[in-house]
XYZ file of C-alpha atoms in Angstrom:
665
model
C -60.746 -54.047 60.713
C -58.098 -56.179 62.294
C -54.941 -54.455 63.347
C -51.704 -55.740 61.755
C -49.611 -57.961 63.762
C -46.808 -56.113 65.544
C -44.058 -58.393 64.265
C -44.959 -57.816 60.649
C -45.053 -54.034 61.039
C -41.667 -53.944 62.730
C -40.210 -55.955 59.878
C -41.423 -53.411 57.319
C -39.967 -50.545 59.312
C -36.671 -52.351 59.581
C -36.547 -52.892 55.807
C -37.286 -49.230 55.200
C -34.559 -48.188 57.592
C -32.052 -50.550 56.009
C -32.924 -49.244 52.521
C -32.590 -45.672 53.700
C -29.277 -46.416 55.372
C -28.020 -48.163 52.264
C -29.022 -45.234 50.056
C -27.294 -42.842 52.424
C -24.177 -44.966 52.419
C -24.220 -45.015 48.616
C -24.518 -41.213 48.478
C -21.803 -40.753 51.068
C -19.585 -43.206 49.237
C -20.228 -41.492 45.911
C -19.568 -38.081 47.396
C -16.369 -39.327 48.984
C -15.284 -40.910 45.734
C -15.941 -37.679 43.844
C -14.036 -35.638 46.406
C -11.090 -37.960 46.477
C -10.823 -39.132 42.870
C -12.445 -36.314 40.785
C -11.923 -33.333 43.061
C -9.277 -31.766 40.847
C -11.428 -32.206 37.744
C -14.479 -30.507 39.235
C -12.378 -27.783 40.793
C -10.997 -26.997 37.367
C -14.494 -27.024 35.891
C -15.675 -24.618 38.560
C -12.704 -22.368 37.976
C -13.424 -22.300 34.255
C -16.886 -21.008 35.076
C -15.608 -18.528 37.648
C -12.349 -17.304 36.086
C -11.517 -16.039 32.607
C -8.148 -15.213 31.069
C -8.491 -11.951 29.194
C -5.965 -10.607 26.711
C -5.262 -6.889 26.659
C -4.351 -5.626 23.213
C -1.294 -3.423 23.034
C -1.697 0.164 21.898
C -0.537 0.352 18.278
C 2.165 2.838 17.416
C 1.215 6.092 15.689
C 2.904 8.044 12.881
C 4.156 11.604 12.510
C 5.401 13.637 9.571
C 8.919 15.110 9.522
C 7.742 18.236 11.388
C 5.917 16.367 14.140
C 2.356 16.515 12.797
C 0.303 13.521 13.943
C -0.944 11.555 10.915
C -2.737 8.585 12.478
C -3.982 7.937 15.997
C -5.898 5.311 17.973
C -9.514 6.062 18.861
C -11.824 4.082 21.178
C -14.731 2.210 19.632
C -17.493 0.252 21.385
C -17.925 -3.417 20.562
C -20.338 -6.223 21.392
C -18.923 -9.649 22.250
C -20.544 -12.861 23.432
C -19.235 -15.604 25.722
C -21.101 -18.645 24.289
C -20.924 -20.660 27.526
C -23.057 -18.100 29.402
C -25.928 -17.969 26.909
C -29.273 -19.439 28.050
C -29.401 -23.211 27.690
C -33.037 -23.179 26.597
C -33.084 -22.995 22.799
C -36.236 -20.839 22.617
C -34.959 -18.393 25.237
C -31.530 -18.179 23.593
C -33.042 -17.591 20.139
C -35.319 -14.866 21.437
C -32.429 -13.099 23.164
C -30.199 -13.229 20.091
C -33.044 -12.041 17.870
C -33.530 -9.002 20.067
C -29.759 -8.396 20.056
C -29.799 -8.642 16.263
C -32.368 -5.854 16.084
C -30.522 -3.602 18.520
C -27.137 -3.791 16.803
C -28.591 -3.975 13.271
C -26.908 -7.254 12.408
C -28.576 -10.332 10.881
C -28.833 -13.597 12.777
C -27.514 -15.471 9.738
C -25.574 -14.295 6.702
C -27.503 -13.342 3.571
C -26.845 -15.290 0.349
C -23.350 -14.766 -1.068
C -23.088 -11.913 -3.571
C -20.982 -11.843 -6.711
C -17.276 -12.307 -6.295
C -15.061 -9.245 -6.131
C -12.941 -8.839 -9.290
C -9.412 -10.090 -8.755
C -7.512 -7.592 -10.903
C -6.454 -5.630 -7.813
C -5.783 -8.590 -5.564
C -2.251 -7.286 -4.891
C -3.738 -4.085 -3.490
C -6.815 -5.337 -1.570
C -5.419 -8.196 0.437
C -8.516 -8.858 2.512
C -12.103 -8.136 1.559
C -15.386 -9.967 1.832
C -18.760 -9.362 0.244
C -20.595 -11.739 2.602
C -20.585 -10.589 6.228
C -21.409 -13.392 8.714
C -24.436 -13.250 11.013
C -24.522 -13.654 14.796
C -25.270 -17.387 14.663
C -22.515 -17.908 12.076
C -19.969 -16.323 14.400
C -21.162 -18.272 17.430
C -21.022 -21.536 15.509
C -17.346 -20.977 14.797
C -16.713 -20.101 18.458
C -18.036 -23.324 20.053
C -14.565 -24.830 20.365
C -13.695 -22.180 22.968
C -17.040 -21.442 24.666
C -15.555 -19.426 27.548
C -13.641 -17.025 25.300
C -15.427 -13.797 24.339
C -16.020 -13.670 20.591
C -16.423 -10.349 18.811
C -19.849 -9.906 17.252
C -19.805 -6.321 16.005
C -17.657 -3.204 16.272
C -18.675 0.411 16.092
C -21.735 0.235 18.333
C -23.536 3.510 18.960
C -23.293 4.834 22.496
C -27.048 4.715 23.126
C -27.196 1.094 21.944
C -24.301 0.216 24.236
C -26.137 1.763 27.177
C -29.257 -0.275 26.377
C -27.178 -3.451 26.297
C -25.598 -2.582 29.632
C -29.056 -2.152 31.154
C -29.956 -5.661 29.944
C -26.842 -7.395 31.230
C -28.602 -9.303 34.022
C -31.231 -10.658 31.630
C -28.757 -11.262 28.785
C -25.946 -13.362 30.245
C -22.857 -13.681 28.092
C -23.343 -10.398 26.186
C -20.455 -7.999 26.825
C -19.973 -4.378 25.834
C -16.298 -3.518 25.547
C -14.074 -0.806 24.094
C -11.326 -1.341 21.504
C -8.867 0.969 19.802
C -9.223 1.634 16.064
C -7.209 3.699 13.622
C -8.187 7.254 12.818
C -6.356 8.553 9.752
C -6.454 12.273 10.331
C -5.931 13.307 6.714
C -7.652 10.439 4.905
C -7.015 10.543 1.123
C -4.094 12.957 1.513
C -1.855 10.249 3.009
C -3.783 7.042 2.246
C -1.295 5.635 -0.266
C 1.517 6.174 2.234
C -0.056 5.075 5.513
C -2.321 2.341 4.117
C -4.964 0.723 6.311
C -5.682 -2.205 8.650
C -8.102 -5.088 8.607
C -8.717 -8.663 9.799
C -6.043 -11.282 9.293
C -6.356 -12.514 5.656
C -7.608 -16.090 5.645
C -4.971 -17.198 3.127
C -2.216 -16.042 5.478
C -3.808 -17.028 8.788
C -1.279 -19.790 9.497
C 1.703 -17.475 9.079
C 0.186 -14.842 11.338
C -0.708 -17.482 13.946
C 2.917 -18.613 14.035
C 3.876 -14.997 14.681
C 1.594 -14.878 17.732
C -1.544 -13.356 16.219
C -5.073 -14.414 17.072
C -7.305 -13.933 14.038
C -10.367 -13.540 16.268
C -9.088 -10.406 17.992
C -6.114 -8.970 16.098
C -6.193 -6.553 13.196
C -3.133 -6.280 10.984
C -1.740 -3.809 8.488
C -2.850 -4.635 4.961
C -1.424 -1.766 2.926
C 1.104 1.061 3.121
C 3.311 1.583 6.154
C 0.696 -0.187 8.285
C 1.714 -3.340 6.403
C 5.431 -2.856 5.800
C 6.097 -1.795 9.417
C 3.618 -4.113 11.126
C 6.332 -5.586 13.362
C 7.337 -2.181 14.757
C 3.807 -0.776 15.124
C 2.240 -3.872 16.700
C 3.474 -3.865 20.332
C 3.147 -6.729 22.842
C -0.205 -7.778 24.282
C -0.796 -8.241 27.992
C -3.185 -10.537 29.842
C -5.057 -10.765 33.136
C -7.052 -13.390 35.040
C -10.469 -12.084 36.102
C -13.250 -13.512 38.254
C -16.685 -13.311 36.639
C -20.267 -13.565 37.862
C -23.023 -15.848 36.557
C -23.562 -13.461 33.619
C -19.929 -13.638 32.606
C -19.127 -10.078 33.716
C -15.923 -9.155 35.459
C -16.030 -8.971 39.263
C -12.354 -8.521 40.064
C -8.858 -9.097 38.722
C -7.070 -12.070 40.227
C -3.303 -11.769 40.679
C -0.936 -9.379 38.966
C -1.771 -8.807 35.274
C 1.027 -8.796 32.690
C 1.303 -5.312 31.236
C 1.054 -4.470 27.556
C 3.995 -2.931 25.710
C 2.898 -0.200 23.286
C 4.047 -0.411 19.687
C 6.769 1.848 18.356
C 5.901 5.141 16.689
C 7.157 6.146 13.237
C 8.625 9.516 12.330
C 8.324 9.898 8.570
C 10.314 11.829 5.996
C 7.045 13.095 4.484
C 6.276 16.800 4.886
C 2.533 17.130 5.474
C 2.267 20.751 4.293
C 4.218 19.953 1.135
C 2.099 16.841 0.567
C -1.073 18.918 0.848
C 0.136 21.681 -1.462
C 1.409 19.256 -4.101
C -1.921 17.424 -4.021
C -3.853 20.664 -4.531
C -1.615 21.763 -7.425
C -1.799 18.400 -9.192
C -5.546 18.069 -8.656
C -6.155 21.533 -10.098
C -4.191 20.629 -13.226
C -5.986 17.308 -13.623
C -9.353 19.025 -13.254
C -8.479 21.644 -15.853
C -7.458 18.897 -18.292
C -10.390 16.626 -17.525
C -7.993 13.906 -16.344
C -8.030 11.761 -13.231
C -4.620 10.109 -12.853
C -1.379 11.807 -11.949
C 1.708 11.477 -9.774
C 4.126 13.912 -8.159
C 7.081 12.718 -6.073
C 9.746 14.840 -4.403
C 12.866 13.355 -2.840
C 16.068 14.645 -1.344
C 18.788 13.617 -3.831
C 21.466 13.750 -1.114
C 19.761 11.189 1.168
C 16.926 9.446 -0.666
C 14.315 10.822 1.763
C 10.850 11.050 0.215
C 9.429 14.502 0.968
C 6.090 14.070 -0.793
C 4.445 11.211 -2.659
C 1.126 12.060 -4.291
C -0.841 9.594 -6.391
C -4.243 10.653 -7.696
C -6.967 9.629 -7.508
C -6.736 8.566 -3.887
C -9.202 7.008 -1.451
C -10.240 7.469 2.166
C -8.464 4.800 4.198
C -10.838 5.507 7.101
C -13.430 3.565 5.080
C -11.483 0.391 5.933
C -11.654 1.024 9.681
C -14.110 -1.474 11.095
C -14.568 -3.270 7.773
C -15.403 -1.668 4.446
C -18.861 -2.256 2.997
C -19.118 -4.369 -0.138
C -20.768 -1.487 -2.000
C -17.919 0.944 -1.292
C -15.289 -1.665 -2.104
C -16.992 -2.630 -5.358
C -17.101 1.032 -6.385
C -13.381 1.442 -5.692
C -12.522 -1.721 -7.605
C -14.721 -0.815 -10.556
C -13.207 2.667 -10.927
C -11.081 2.548 -14.133
C -8.610 5.039 -12.671
C -7.744 2.557 -9.880
C -7.780 4.802 -6.778
C -6.546 1.950 -4.569
C -3.306 1.709 -6.559
C -0.323 3.857 -5.648
C 0.604 4.799 -9.218
C 3.857 6.337 -8.013
C 5.364 2.949 -7.163
C 3.003 0.441 -8.797
C 2.144 2.080 -12.119
C 4.305 1.044 -15.085
C 4.317 3.488 -17.999
C 6.553 4.254 -20.980
C 8.861 6.973 -19.597
C 9.185 8.873 -22.866
C 12.024 11.342 -23.288
C 12.896 11.376 -19.587
C 14.626 8.079 -20.411
C 17.037 9.850 -22.785
C 19.270 10.560 -19.813
C 20.160 6.845 -19.831
C 21.638 6.583 -23.347
C 23.275 9.980 -22.829
C 25.024 8.732 -19.695
C 26.021 5.410 -21.223
C 27.263 6.855 -24.510
C 29.458 9.399 -22.754
C 30.951 6.823 -20.403
C 31.560 4.320 -23.208
C 33.162 6.947 -25.440
C 30.504 6.629 -28.121
C 30.317 10.446 -28.172
C 32.104 13.364 -26.573
C 31.104 16.963 -26.113
C 32.772 17.660 -29.459
C 30.704 15.046 -31.350
C 27.847 16.101 -33.615
C 24.947 14.053 -34.936
C 22.538 15.402 -37.511
C 18.736 15.600 -37.285
C 16.852 16.099 -40.534
C 13.405 15.584 -39.013
C 13.096 12.046 -40.435
C 15.539 9.158 -40.263
C 15.055 6.250 -42.710
C 16.168 2.982 -41.208
C 16.895 0.191 -43.720
C 14.703 -2.874 -43.404
C 16.293 -5.511 -41.175
C 15.606 -8.342 -43.621
C 15.995 -6.419 -46.900
C 18.537 -3.666 -46.179
C 19.242 -3.112 -49.852
C 15.667 -2.162 -50.769
C 15.155 1.554 -49.932
C 11.416 1.244 -50.545
C 11.184 -0.934 -47.441
C 13.098 1.465 -45.192
C 11.211 2.492 -42.054
C 10.819 6.166 -41.153
C 11.661 7.314 -37.608
C 10.509 10.834 -36.843
C 11.709 13.522 -34.515
C 9.027 15.251 -32.473
C 9.886 18.572 -34.122
C 8.877 17.154 -37.490
C 5.365 16.235 -36.276
C 4.568 19.689 -35.021
C 6.569 21.953 -37.286
C 7.903 19.774 -40.137
C 11.273 21.011 -38.981
C 14.586 19.582 -37.869
C 17.262 20.248 -35.292
C 20.256 20.094 -37.610
C 23.660 19.107 -36.204
C 23.684 18.815 -32.421
C 26.087 18.084 -29.595
C 24.937 16.022 -26.647
C 24.180 18.956 -24.323
C 21.944 20.612 -26.927
C 20.375 17.235 -27.836
C 19.283 16.730 -24.220
C 18.099 20.330 -23.929
C 16.074 20.166 -27.155
C 15.128 16.494 -26.695
C 16.029 15.556 -30.258
C 14.672 12.075 -31.002
C 16.830 11.417 -34.061
C 19.980 12.252 -32.121
C 19.114 9.576 -29.538
C 18.032 7.037 -32.176
C 21.558 7.198 -33.569
C 23.219 7.508 -30.172
C 21.689 4.241 -28.991
C 21.222 2.204 -32.171
C 23.728 3.713 -34.580
C 22.962 4.425 -38.237
C 24.058 2.250 -41.139
C 27.849 2.227 -41.349
C 28.139 5.916 -40.605
C 27.880 5.762 -36.828
C 28.246 2.963 -34.291
C 25.816 3.521 -31.436
C 25.722 2.307 -27.840
C 23.795 -0.880 -28.699
C 20.908 -2.503 -26.884
C 23.076 -4.496 -24.446
C 24.936 -1.493 -23.112
C 21.739 0.583 -23.192
C 20.009 -1.975 -20.949
C 23.097 -2.153 -18.728
C 23.094 1.583 -17.998
C 19.316 1.616 -17.580
C 19.619 -0.944 -14.801
C 22.558 0.909 -13.244
C 20.340 3.977 -12.968
C 17.543 2.031 -11.275
C 15.275 0.832 -14.080
C 14.003 -2.739 -14.229
C 14.487 -3.259 -10.473
C 12.580 -2.427 -7.327
C 14.113 0.527 -5.521
C 13.409 -1.008 -2.102
C 11.227 1.836 -0.844
C 9.581 0.887 2.461
C 6.102 0.542 0.939
C 4.443 -2.640 -0.357
C 3.350 -3.082 -3.952
C 6.373 -1.634 -5.749
C 6.765 -2.958 -9.298
C 9.973 -3.441 -11.252
C 9.135 -1.738 -14.511
C 10.669 -3.336 -17.601
C 14.036 -3.085 -19.310
C 13.477 -5.266 -22.404
C 16.134 -7.303 -24.151
C 16.249 -9.777 -27.077
C 15.505 -12.759 -24.822
C 12.436 -11.019 -23.385
C 11.114 -10.146 -26.851
C 11.696 -13.665 -28.131
C 9.890 -15.167 -25.126
C 6.935 -12.766 -25.308
C 6.553 -12.053 -29.028
C 8.552 -14.824 -30.685
C 10.385 -12.165 -32.676
C 13.991 -11.075 -33.032
C 15.289 -7.829 -31.602
C 15.929 -5.264 -34.353
C 17.556 -1.864 -34.499
C 14.142 -0.217 -34.462
C 13.564 -1.675 -30.999
C 16.755 -0.027 -29.788
C 15.658 3.254 -31.395
C 12.316 3.169 -29.597
C 13.890 2.194 -26.299
C 16.355 5.078 -26.543
C 13.522 7.616 -26.363
C 11.564 5.756 -23.675
C 9.081 4.126 -26.036
C 8.576 0.638 -27.384
C 8.676 -1.976 -24.661
C 10.459 -0.074 -21.890
C 8.311 0.678 -18.824
C 9.057 2.602 -15.641
C 7.420 3.796 -12.462
C 7.447 7.498 -11.576
C 9.608 6.601 -8.564
C 12.242 5.066 -10.835
C 12.305 8.205 -12.984
C 12.787 10.555 -10.036
C 15.363 8.259 -8.447
C 17.375 8.326 -11.677
C 17.119 12.121 -11.670
C 18.348 12.235 -8.083
C 21.369 10.099 -8.996
C 22.268 12.455 -11.838
C 21.714 15.456 -9.558
C 24.038 14.251 -6.797
C 26.808 13.104 -9.091
C 26.071 9.392 -9.451
C 24.856 7.914 -6.152
C 21.655 5.870 -6.361
C 19.887 5.851 -2.984
C 17.104 3.641 -1.723
C 14.095 5.958 -1.312
C 12.999 6.082 2.337
C 9.756 7.177 3.965
C 10.457 6.184 7.590
C 13.104 8.374 9.215
C 13.020 7.054 12.782
C 11.359 4.380 14.897
C 10.783 5.669 18.433
C 9.268 4.149 21.559
C 6.314 5.518 23.517
C 8.681 7.665 25.565
C 10.162 9.308 22.497
C 13.485 7.448 22.642
C 14.926 6.454 19.271
C 14.800 2.681 18.792
C 16.024 2.727 15.207
C 17.286 5.555 13.010
C 17.493 5.164 9.259
C 20.681 6.449 7.669
C 20.895 7.086 3.912
C 21.014 3.705 2.193
C 23.158 3.597 -0.946
C 22.060 1.095 -3.591
C 25.161 1.736 -5.679
C 27.584 4.333 -6.844
C 26.923 4.454 -10.577
C 30.216 3.655 -12.367
C 30.195 6.811 -14.469
C 32.793 9.539 -14.174
C 31.913 12.801 -12.501
C 32.782 14.624 -15.719
C 30.283 12.626 -17.774
C 27.543 12.974 -15.136
C 28.157 16.709 -15.205
C 27.679 16.807 -18.989
C 24.268 15.168 -18.569
C 23.469 17.728 -15.878
C 24.407 20.493 -18.302
C 21.983 19.040 -20.812
C 19.192 19.072 -18.226
C 20.003 22.681 -17.423
C 19.853 23.488 -21.152
C 16.362 21.940 -21.249
C 15.233 24.738 -18.929
C 17.290 27.724 -20.050
C 19.118 26.901 -23.295
C 18.283 27.590 -26.930
C 15.256 25.531 -27.988
C 14.648 24.516 -24.374
C 11.668 22.166 -23.946
C 11.047 23.170 -20.309
C 11.306 26.920 -20.558
C 8.083 27.178 -18.545
C 10.098 26.640 -15.363
C 10.555 29.955 -13.577
C 11.612 29.774 -9.938
C 13.009 33.175 -8.923
C 16.556 32.925 -7.645
C 16.786 29.164 -8.178
C 18.470 27.449 -11.122
C 16.497 24.363 -12.157
C 17.622 21.507 -14.421
C 15.092 19.139 -15.932
C 13.895 16.873 -18.699
C 10.480 16.747 -20.344
C 8.823 13.654 -21.742
C 5.787 12.790 -23.861
C 5.209 9.047 -24.084
C 2.857 7.534 -26.642
C 0.594 4.720 -25.494
C -2.401 2.726 -26.671
C -5.519 4.193 -25.031
C -7.438 0.934 -25.057
C -8.482 0.724 -21.424
C -11.006 3.619 -21.239
C -9.103 5.130 -18.310
C -8.967 8.603 -19.843
C -11.792 8.686 -22.372
C -9.351 9.152 -25.263
C -9.690 7.282 -28.565
C -7.020 4.762 -29.492
C -5.522 7.303 -31.868
C -5.797 11.029 -32.449
C -7.362 12.530 -35.576
C -3.976 12.722 -37.306
C -3.357 9.025 -36.634
C -0.869 9.572 -33.822
C -1.212 7.944 -30.439
C -2.190 9.905 -27.317
C 0.626 10.626 -24.879
C 1.409 10.652 -21.189
C 2.985 13.858 -19.909
C 6.269 13.680 -17.951
C 8.685 16.102 -16.396
C 11.559 15.415 -14.037
C 13.956 17.952 -12.538
C 16.285 18.869 -9.701
C 17.210 22.148 -8.000
C 19.199 24.151 -7.204
C 21.522 23.237 -10.042
C 24.796 23.817 -8.164
C 23.760 22.226 -4.871
C 20.663 20.031 -5.403
C 18.345 19.614 -2.448
C 15.214 18.347 -4.176
C 14.397 16.137 -7.173
C 10.883 15.989 -8.603
C 8.886 13.978 -11.103
C 5.464 14.913 -12.488
C 3.371 12.391 -14.426
C -0.084 12.949 -15.917
C -1.824 9.954 -17.448
C -2.936 10.912 -20.975
C -1.858 14.483 -20.276
C -0.347 15.219 -23.700
C 2.924 17.112 -24.005
C 5.088 17.134 -20.916
C 6.163 20.711 -21.608
C 2.582 21.953 -21.609
C 1.075 19.775 -18.876
C 3.690 18.472 -16.450
C 6.082 21.450 -16.462
C 3.478 23.915 -15.062
C 2.782 21.553 -12.157
C 6.477 21.242 -11.341
C 6.902 25.002 -11.622
C 4.202 25.689 -9.031
C 5.482 22.978 -6.707
C 9.095 24.172 -6.857
C 8.074 27.812 -6.374
C 6.168 26.797 -3.243
C 9.011 24.603 -1.989
C 11.713 27.242 -2.306
C 9.537 30.135 -1.140
C 8.774 28.203 2.038
C 12.412 27.290 2.526
C 13.265 30.983 2.196
C 10.529 31.872 4.673
C 8.593 34.042 2.261
C 5.987 33.957 -0.466
C 6.928 34.144 -4.116
C 4.898 36.163 -6.585
């Protein structure tokens, strides 16, 4: 074997050296170029991997009753979040890790098929609900646009599961166990319709919340009750901090000075928790004894408009919405014909029955239609000539007084005080609609005018969402809805709180409060004070006057006398009221309605052909210096005197016995 010539070997070595030198120069040049031209870019990329901006949610304000009892608080809850950027790059490894996580936290990888849609009839009450919960992969797919931001996977993780996840943190990069604050409603159904509940930002309102500084991925918002109406005060201001993280995405240290959170304001309410509880028990006992489900009791201070108790039954447990309500529970609530999610006190619209008679009484006195010396006769039946054929007596329409139905009797000639006390229907038919040429009544225009002055047909402005307006009908409304003309019979029916007129229990008690205090209509208030975390008052709510009703004090006092006669006068309809040492004035009501919605199990009509009735009673006390006004409503409860009056009697006995510091027999 001949050795290679030395010159040829040296040439090869030289070529190798030149190639190596060239490659080195290329690497050095590339490195220099990267350091000089892309240094800032790669530094930022490294910092993104090493640092993370974390937002610290502000502590939400809590709520207290008027005596300082805590009603809702914040409780810690464990959550699992994932930082997508730190998940394993290998698809098989990542899938295996997420599958194991799915088993541990009992959450599917992908969402199951969509279930049936939730009925929309209570959309105004349930503002955010979903029957199709997303899976882990669904959530991560939506989070790819911000891979270094932790995305919440599941809340309410059991402590033992959280500990297992913490033990796996080195093998499961990107999986974080954190703590968040959630609402704990200490009295659940007792205050649910007042406090409301929280939930995720509704998708249909996401843009508006984003403009207000909310992040739908991490913020919960009030959806009902005071949680919704006072969201701005309760929310607080979030803080943030820059943290350094390790290769698993876990915090190593805080970099720089974090911006502190500002806790939300607390709310001091006008509600009295003990009174709320007692009223609920009394109303529930009456409903149970009657086999009914729906009822309302509201008490307010007629001198200020403060709401002392607001009970709407049936209720619901607002704690079920903490962390997301299950589709099964939500479907059951929505399917319940008694509508437990609805606050019937402010959202329910019902014919107010004879409680409405205070309106034509007030208007007729102020307009001079009657005086205390005037008398109108009740013969048990009033025959109203036919609107189109007034000369044909065979076509006249009978209008009955309640006393005729039960006793085939009549009230005879009555003055206005006795007519209110005995709740004579025929008296108020004539008072509002007149009778032939013998008597010129108030008329439907003036009747509607005084109804609106006393708060009907308008929202009161109470600081709760979902309040309805009720209905004060007029000829234009009837023409638009029924394509019919307004007739005297419509005015007759409206005068006794029947026909087309509708009201909420809150409107009825607010009217009563205005009569009690001499003619001032207040905006009902539930929040008394807004205070900061240190207990300093940030906002105090003074009594808010809607209007001073333009009715003389003398005429208001005559109506008050009539309400007093309803409790203690001859033929009184509310003689069941017996509060020792306290003079009570009130007005009963029994409002017919069509029972066609299966809410109470009643047939459309009774055996005698009459319609079933709602039971009403409204009152104030003490008579000379009113400090409380009350309304009781029982859906399908029958006669107000037999159903609603006993509830009010027990409530008022409790209220005044407690105020006196004793216990009444």
